[in-house]
Amino acid sequence: MREPQQERSRTTRRRLLEAATACLPELGWTRTTVAVVAERAGVSRGAAQHHFPAREDLVTAAVQHISDVQVAELHEKAAQLPSGPVRTEAVVAMLLDLYTGPTFRAALHLWVAASTEEQLGAIVRPLEAHVGREAHRTAVELLGVDETVQGVRETVQATLDLARGLGLANLLSDDAARRRKIVRQWTALIEPTLAEASTGARSAG
């Protein structure tokens, strides 16, 4: 039985977006062309151009795809977190691991290219801001803290900024062992601030 045309079209589009996401960290912005992505995806150049007539169209869709994947990964990992006294450290570990792996590398190449390509920057900036807001909102929710308490918003944001910095360090070599030590130390540093702002503790008070 032949695959319906609409489903084939969706499959082709998904393969192109996945291929573009893979090409960006490997080849960079300038070498990620429609022809290169089509070859990686195993589809004809004509089929690729039917979905994405120009490279800008393809990269725009790939940026949205990367943004969607980042948010989906965030929620998937959040659903697996433990409860109890180890939760804060588990949340910090999850946040620090957010900015590792191929999705982050692809996003990083886009950030670098967007810093000099205004057309790309106009696409990347709002989507990256969306991912950042979602990460911050989810972090506050998972930590169970009241963001109106002085210092809490800055503590959460500092955690995410630390995560991005460690993600950059991980690009050059596997930084997992050092990151685990930093998770423990950072958790010990922020727990007093977060404990005071715990929504459970405040409602009990």
PDB file of C-alpha atoms in Angstrom:
ATOM      1  CA  MET A   1       0.000   0.000   0.000  1.00  0.00           C
ATOM      2  CA  ARG A   2       1.469   3.338  -1.032  1.00  0.00           C
ATOM      3  CA  GLU A   3       1.976   6.033   1.563  1.00  0.00           C
ATOM      4  CA  PRO A   4      -0.582   8.856   1.058  1.00  0.00           C
ATOM      5  CA  GLN A   5       0.886  11.895  -0.697  1.00  0.00           C
ATOM      6  CA  GLN A   6       0.249  14.233   2.247  1.00  0.00           C
ATOM      7  CA  GLU A   7       2.032  11.839   4.608  1.00  0.00           C
ATOM      8  CA  ARG A   8       4.943  11.473   2.168  1.00  0.00           C
ATOM      9  CA  SER A   9       5.203  15.260   2.023  1.00  0.00           C
ATOM     10  CA  ARG A  10       5.305  15.500   5.833  1.00  0.00           C
ATOM     11  CA  THR A  11       7.926  12.752   5.970  1.00  0.00           C
ATOM     12  CA  THR A  12      10.087  14.522   3.378  1.00  0.00           C
ATOM     13  CA  ARG A  13       9.813  17.822   5.238  1.00  0.00           C
ATOM     14  CA  ARG A  14      10.733  16.185   8.546  1.00  0.00           C
ATOM     15  CA  ARG A  15      13.757  14.469   6.987  1.00  0.00           C
ATOM     16  CA  LEU A  16      14.939  17.766   5.527  1.00  0.00           C
ATOM     17  CA  LEU A  17      14.600  19.552   8.874  1.00  0.00           C
ATOM     18  CA  GLU A  18      16.421  16.760  10.703  1.00  0.00           C
ATOM     19  CA  ALA A  19      19.163  16.827   8.068  1.00  0.00           C
ATOM     20  CA  ALA A  20      19.479  20.618   8.321  1.00  0.00           C
ATOM     21  CA  THR A  21      19.727  20.363  12.095  1.00  0.00           C
ATOM     22  CA  ALA A  22      22.515  17.799  11.698  1.00  0.00           C
ATOM     23  CA  CYS A  23      24.348  19.833   9.013  1.00  0.00           C
ATOM     24  CA  LEU A  24      24.395  23.122  10.931  1.00  0.00           C
ATOM     25  CA  PRO A  25      26.735  21.960  13.753  1.00  0.00           C
ATOM     26  CA  GLU A  26      28.908  19.979  11.331  1.00  0.00           C
ATOM     27  CA  LEU A  27      29.180  22.394   8.418  1.00  0.00           C
ATOM     28  CA  GLY A  28      28.146  25.770   9.825  1.00  0.00           C
ATOM     29  CA  TRP A  29      25.730  28.304   8.379  1.00  0.00           C
ATOM     30  CA  THR A  30      27.569  29.090   5.137  1.00  0.00           C
ATOM     31  CA  ARG A  31      27.932  25.467   3.970  1.00  0.00           C
ATOM     32  CA  THR A  32      24.422  24.350   4.936  1.00  0.00           C
ATOM     33  CA  THR A  33      22.789  24.735   1.534  1.00  0.00           C
ATOM     34  CA  VAL A  34      19.558  23.249   0.203  1.00  0.00           C
ATOM     35  CA  ALA A  35      21.550  20.906  -2.067  1.00  0.00           C
ATOM     36  CA  VAL A  36      23.734  19.648   0.801  1.00  0.00           C
ATOM     37  CA  VAL A  37      20.755  19.132   3.092  1.00  0.00           C
ATOM     38  CA  ALA A  38      18.803  17.353   0.342  1.00  0.00           C
ATOM     39  CA  GLU A  39      21.679  14.925  -0.174  1.00  0.00           C
ATOM     40  CA  ARG A  40      21.944  14.293   3.578  1.00  0.00           C
ATOM     41  CA  ALA A  41      18.181  13.712   3.782  1.00  0.00           C
ATOM     42  CA  GLY A  42      18.221  11.351   0.816  1.00  0.00           C
ATOM     43  CA  VAL A  43      15.727  13.353  -1.238  1.00  0.00           C
ATOM     44  CA  SER A  44      16.051  15.033  -4.607  1.00  0.00           C
ATOM     45  CA  ARG A  45      17.056  18.672  -4.829  1.00  0.00           C
ATOM     46  CA  GLY A  46      13.770  19.375  -6.614  1.00  0.00           C
ATOM     47  CA  ALA A  47      11.780  17.862  -3.773  1.00  0.00           C
ATOM     48  CA  ALA A  48      13.786  19.888  -1.257  1.00  0.00           C
ATOM     49  CA  GLN A  49      13.211  23.119  -3.176  1.00  0.00           C
ATOM     50  CA  HIS A  50       9.509  22.345  -3.388  1.00  0.00           C
ATOM     51  CA  HIS A  51       9.393  22.574   0.422  1.00  0.00           C
ATOM     52  CA  PHE A  52      12.117  25.201   0.825  1.00  0.00           C
ATOM     53  CA  PRO A  53      12.791  27.288  -2.318  1.00  0.00           C
ATOM     54  CA  ALA A  54      15.789  29.082  -0.747  1.00  0.00           C
ATOM     55  CA  ARG A  55      18.324  28.368   1.977  1.00  0.00           C
ATOM     56  CA  GLU A  56      16.792  31.075   4.158  1.00  0.00           C
ATOM     57  CA  ASP A  57      13.431  29.248   4.041  1.00  0.00           C
ATOM     58  CA  LEU A  58      15.083  25.986   5.031  1.00  0.00           C
ATOM     59  CA  VAL A  59      17.124  27.496   7.857  1.00  0.00           C
ATOM     60  CA  THR A  60      14.111  29.444   9.152  1.00  0.00           C
ATOM     61  CA  ALA A  61      12.162  26.182   9.426  1.00  0.00           C
ATOM     62  CA  ALA A  62      15.206  24.434  10.928  1.00  0.00           C
ATOM     63  CA  VAL A  63      15.519  27.146  13.591  1.00  0.00           C
ATOM     64  CA  GLN A  64      11.860  26.617  14.511  1.00  0.00           C
ATOM     65  CA  HIS A  65      12.465  22.851  14.528  1.00  0.00           C
ATOM     66  CA  ILE A  66      15.471  23.224  16.849  1.00  0.00           C
ATOM     67  CA  SER A  67      13.441  25.482  19.127  1.00  0.00           C
ATOM     68  CA  ASP A  68      10.609  22.933  19.256  1.00  0.00           C
ATOM     69  CA  VAL A  69      13.052  20.087  19.966  1.00  0.00           C
ATOM     70  CA  GLN A  70      14.735  22.042  22.780  1.00  0.00           C
ATOM     71  CA  VAL A  71      11.402  22.742  24.477  1.00  0.00           C
ATOM     72  CA  ALA A  72      10.253  19.115  23.992  1.00  0.00           C
ATOM     73  CA  GLU A  73      13.519  17.799  25.482  1.00  0.00           C
ATOM     74  CA  LEU A  74      13.098  20.150  28.435  1.00  0.00           C
ATOM     75  CA  HIS A  75       9.614  18.841  29.233  1.00  0.00           C
ATOM     76  CA  GLU A  76      10.612  15.209  28.652  1.00  0.00           C
ATOM     77  CA  LYS A  77      13.488  15.459  31.117  1.00  0.00           C
ATOM     78  CA  ALA A  78      11.377  17.376  33.619  1.00  0.00           C
ATOM     79  CA  ALA A  79       8.824  14.542  33.731  1.00  0.00           C
ATOM     80  CA  GLN A  80      11.546  12.118  34.882  1.00  0.00           C
ATOM     81  CA  LEU A  81      12.755  14.125  37.898  1.00  0.00           C
ATOM     82  CA  PRO A  82      12.586  12.583  41.389  1.00  0.00           C
ATOM     83  CA  SER A  83      10.853  14.128  44.385  1.00  0.00           C
ATOM     84  CA  GLY A  84      12.090  14.572  47.937  1.00  0.00           C
ATOM     85  CA  PRO A  85      15.372  15.985  49.265  1.00  0.00           C
ATOM     86  CA  VAL A  86      17.369  15.121  46.124  1.00  0.00           C
ATOM     87  CA  ARG A  87      15.027  17.054  43.824  1.00  0.00           C
ATOM     88  CA  THR A  88      16.901  20.383  43.833  1.00  0.00           C
ATOM     89  CA  GLU A  89      20.164  18.732  42.784  1.00  0.00           C
ATOM     90  CA  ALA A  90      18.313  16.711  40.128  1.00  0.00           C
ATOM     91  CA  VAL A  91      16.723  19.878  38.725  1.00  0.00           C
ATOM     92  CA  VAL A  92      20.091  21.665  38.652  1.00  0.00           C
ATOM     93  CA  ALA A  93      21.684  18.657  36.911  1.00  0.00           C
ATOM     94  CA  MET A  94      18.903  18.621  34.324  1.00  0.00           C
ATOM     95  CA  LEU A  95      19.273  22.347  33.644  1.00  0.00           C
ATOM     96  CA  LEU A  96      23.062  22.079  33.323  1.00  0.00           C
ATOM     97  CA  ASP A  97      22.664  19.171  30.899  1.00  0.00           C
ATOM     98  CA  LEU A  98      20.193  21.123  28.737  1.00  0.00           C
ATOM     99  CA  TYR A  99      22.988  22.855  26.852  1.00  0.00           C
ATOM    100  CA  THR A 100      24.885  19.771  25.753  1.00  0.00           C
ATOM    101  CA  GLY A 101      24.355  17.469  22.805  1.00  0.00           C
ATOM    102  CA  PRO A 102      23.645  17.981  19.108  1.00  0.00           C
ATOM    103  CA  THR A 103      20.614  20.234  19.529  1.00  0.00           C
ATOM    104  CA  PHE A 104      22.628  22.778  21.502  1.00  0.00           C
ATOM    105  CA  ARG A 105      25.532  22.583  19.029  1.00  0.00           C
ATOM    106  CA  ALA A 106      23.165  23.268  16.148  1.00  0.00           C
ATOM    107  CA  ALA A 107      21.650  26.202  18.050  1.00  0.00           C
ATOM    108  CA  LEU A 108      25.114  27.564  18.843  1.00  0.00           C
ATOM    109  CA  HIS A 109      26.101  27.652  15.176  1.00  0.00           C
ATOM    110  CA  LEU A 110      22.930  29.582  14.492  1.00  0.00           C
ATOM    111  CA  TRP A 111      23.701  32.087  17.279  1.00  0.00           C
ATOM    112  CA  VAL A 112      27.175  32.716  15.887  1.00  0.00           C
ATOM    113  CA  ALA A 113      25.893  33.134  12.333  1.00  0.00           C
ATOM    114  CA  ALA A 114      23.009  35.305  13.541  1.00  0.00           C
ATOM    115  CA  SER A 115      25.443  37.706  15.209  1.00  0.00           C
ATOM    116  CA  THR A 116      26.704  38.789  11.764  1.00  0.00           C
ATOM    117  CA  GLU A 117      23.759  37.886   9.485  1.00  0.00           C
ATOM    118  CA  GLU A 118      20.948  40.325  10.257  1.00  0.00           C
ATOM    119  CA  GLN A 119      18.348  38.383   8.260  1.00  0.00           C
ATOM    120  CA  LEU A 120      19.125  35.217  10.207  1.00  0.00           C
ATOM    121  CA  GLY A 121      19.333  37.173  13.465  1.00  0.00           C
ATOM    122  CA  ALA A 122      15.781  38.441  12.982  1.00  0.00           C
ATOM    123  CA  ILE A 123      14.654  34.801  12.812  1.00  0.00           C
ATOM    124  CA  VAL A 124      16.814  33.377  15.596  1.00  0.00           C
ATOM    125  CA  ARG A 125      16.424  36.027  18.300  1.00  0.00           C
ATOM    126  CA  PRO A 126      12.675  35.662  19.014  1.00  0.00           C
ATOM    127  CA  LEU A 127      12.828  31.858  18.910  1.00  0.00           C
ATOM    128  CA  GLU A 128      15.840  31.719  21.221  1.00  0.00           C
ATOM    129  CA  ALA A 129      14.074  34.151  23.565  1.00  0.00           C
ATOM    130  CA  HIS A 130      11.091  31.783  23.589  1.00  0.00           C
ATOM    131  CA  VAL A 131      13.300  28.807  24.515  1.00  0.00           C
ATOM    132  CA  GLY A 132      14.987  30.886  27.220  1.00  0.00           C
ATOM    133  CA  ARG A 133      11.647  31.968  28.720  1.00  0.00           C
ATOM    134  CA  GLU A 134      10.347  28.415  28.661  1.00  0.00           C
ATOM    135  CA  ALA A 135      13.514  27.109  30.350  1.00  0.00           C
ATOM    136  CA  HIS A 136      13.250  29.815  33.028  1.00  0.00           C
ATOM    137  CA  ARG A 137       9.524  29.219  33.617  1.00  0.00           C
ATOM    138  CA  THR A 138      10.042  25.463  33.849  1.00  0.00           C
ATOM    139  CA  ALA A 139      13.001  25.854  36.216  1.00  0.00           C
ATOM    140  CA  VAL A 140      10.924  28.000  38.590  1.00  0.00           C
ATOM    141  CA  GLU A 141       8.071  25.504  38.440  1.00  0.00           C
ATOM    142  CA  LEU A 142      10.291  22.448  39.019  1.00  0.00           C
ATOM    143  CA  LEU A 143      12.154  24.067  41.895  1.00  0.00           C
ATOM    144  CA  GLY A 144       8.831  25.003  43.491  1.00  0.00           C
ATOM    145  CA  VAL A 145       9.872  28.551  44.347  1.00  0.00           C
ATOM    146  CA  ASP A 146       8.172  31.939  44.489  1.00  0.00           C
ATOM    147  CA  GLU A 147       9.890  34.172  41.961  1.00  0.00           C
ATOM    148  CA  THR A 148       8.656  37.332  43.673  1.00  0.00           C
ATOM    149  CA  VAL A 149      11.033  36.667  46.589  1.00  0.00           C
ATOM    150  CA  GLN A 150      14.145  38.830  46.319  1.00  0.00           C
ATOM    151  CA  GLY A 151      17.049  37.074  44.648  1.00  0.00           C
ATOM    152  CA  VAL A 152      15.128  34.065  43.342  1.00  0.00           C
ATOM    153  CA  ARG A 153      14.739  35.231  39.744  1.00  0.00           C
ATOM    154  CA  GLU A 154      18.445  36.091  39.587  1.00  0.00           C
ATOM    155  CA  THR A 155      19.386  32.726  41.111  1.00  0.00           C
ATOM    156  CA  VAL A 156      17.382  30.816  38.516  1.00  0.00           C
ATOM    157  CA  GLN A 157      18.776  32.957  35.691  1.00  0.00           C
ATOM    158  CA  ALA A 158      22.329  32.489  36.985  1.00  0.00           C
ATOM    159  CA  THR A 159      21.762  28.720  36.915  1.00  0.00           C
ATOM    160  CA  LEU A 160      20.711  28.880  33.261  1.00  0.00           C
ATOM    161  CA  ASP A 161      23.635  31.170  32.400  1.00  0.00           C
ATOM    162  CA  LEU A 162      25.988  28.720  34.119  1.00  0.00           C
ATOM    163  CA  ALA A 163      24.435  25.912  32.082  1.00  0.00           C
ATOM    164  CA  ARG A 164      25.138  27.742  28.808  1.00  0.00           C
ATOM    165  CA  GLY A 165      28.742  28.372  29.813  1.00  0.00           C
ATOM    166  CA  LEU A 166      29.284  24.718  30.681  1.00  0.00           C
ATOM    167  CA  GLY A 167      27.658  23.775  27.398  1.00  0.00           C
ATOM    168  CA  LEU A 168      30.306  25.806  25.573  1.00  0.00           C
ATOM    169  CA  ALA A 169      33.089  24.087  27.548  1.00  0.00           C
ATOM    170  CA  ASN A 170      31.608  20.718  26.626  1.00  0.00           C
ATOM    171  CA  LEU A 171      31.971  21.483  22.913  1.00  0.00           C
ATOM    172  CA  LEU A 172      35.741  20.998  23.092  1.00  0.00           C
ATOM    173  CA  SER A 173      35.854  17.928  25.318  1.00  0.00           C
ATOM    174  CA  ASP A 174      33.578  15.730  27.425  1.00  0.00           C
ATOM    175  CA  ASP A 175      33.057  17.827  30.520  1.00  0.00           C
ATOM    176  CA  ALA A 176      30.653  15.467  32.297  1.00  0.00           C
ATOM    177  CA  ALA A 177      32.865  14.673  35.312  1.00  0.00           C
ATOM    178  CA  ARG A 178      33.564  18.335  36.107  1.00  0.00           C
ATOM    179  CA  ARG A 179      29.922  19.211  35.499  1.00  0.00           C
ATOM    180  CA  ARG A 180      28.785  16.669  38.118  1.00  0.00           C
ATOM    181  CA  LYS A 181      31.029  18.314  40.718  1.00  0.00           C
ATOM    182  CA  ILE A 182      29.722  21.756  39.767  1.00  0.00           C
ATOM    183  CA  VAL A 183      26.133  20.510  40.084  1.00  0.00           C
ATOM    184  CA  ARG A 184      26.762  19.468  43.691  1.00  0.00           C
ATOM    185  CA  GLN A 185      28.553  22.698  44.603  1.00  0.00           C
ATOM    186  CA  TRP A 186      26.051  24.982  42.860  1.00  0.00           C
ATOM    187  CA  THR A 187      23.153  23.155  44.519  1.00  0.00           C
ATOM    188  CA  ALA A 188      24.741  23.700  47.940  1.00  0.00           C
ATOM    189  CA  LEU A 189      25.179  27.402  47.162  1.00  0.00           C
ATOM    190  CA  ILE A 190      21.636  28.101  45.982  1.00  0.00           C
ATOM    191  CA  GLU A 191      19.623  25.830  48.286  1.00  0.00           C
ATOM    192  CA  PRO A 192      19.434  28.376  51.160  1.00  0.00           C
ATOM    193  CA  THR A 193      17.970  31.029  48.832  1.00  0.00           C
ATOM    194  CA  LEU A 194      15.552  28.570  47.261  1.00  0.00           C
ATOM    195  CA  ALA A 195      14.478  27.140  50.623  1.00  0.00           C
ATOM    196  CA  GLU A 196      13.380  30.595  51.782  1.00  0.00           C
ATOM    197  CA  ALA A 197      11.389  31.031  48.588  1.00  0.00           C
ATOM    198  CA  SER A 198       9.820  27.558  48.533  1.00  0.00           C
ATOM    199  CA  THR A 199       6.143  27.870  47.692  1.00  0.00           C
ATOM    200  CA  GLY A 200       5.388  25.031  50.098  1.00  0.00           C
ATOM    201  CA  ALA A 201       7.263  26.690  52.969  1.00  0.00           C
ATOM    202  CA  ARG A 202       5.659  30.083  52.271  1.00  0.00           C
ATOM    203  CA  SER A 203       2.132  28.698  52.160  1.00  0.00           C
ATOM    204  CA  ALA A 204       2.802  26.815  55.417  1.00  0.00           C
ATOM    205  CA  GLY A 205       4.029  30.073  56.969  1.00  0.00           C
TER     206      GLY A 205
END
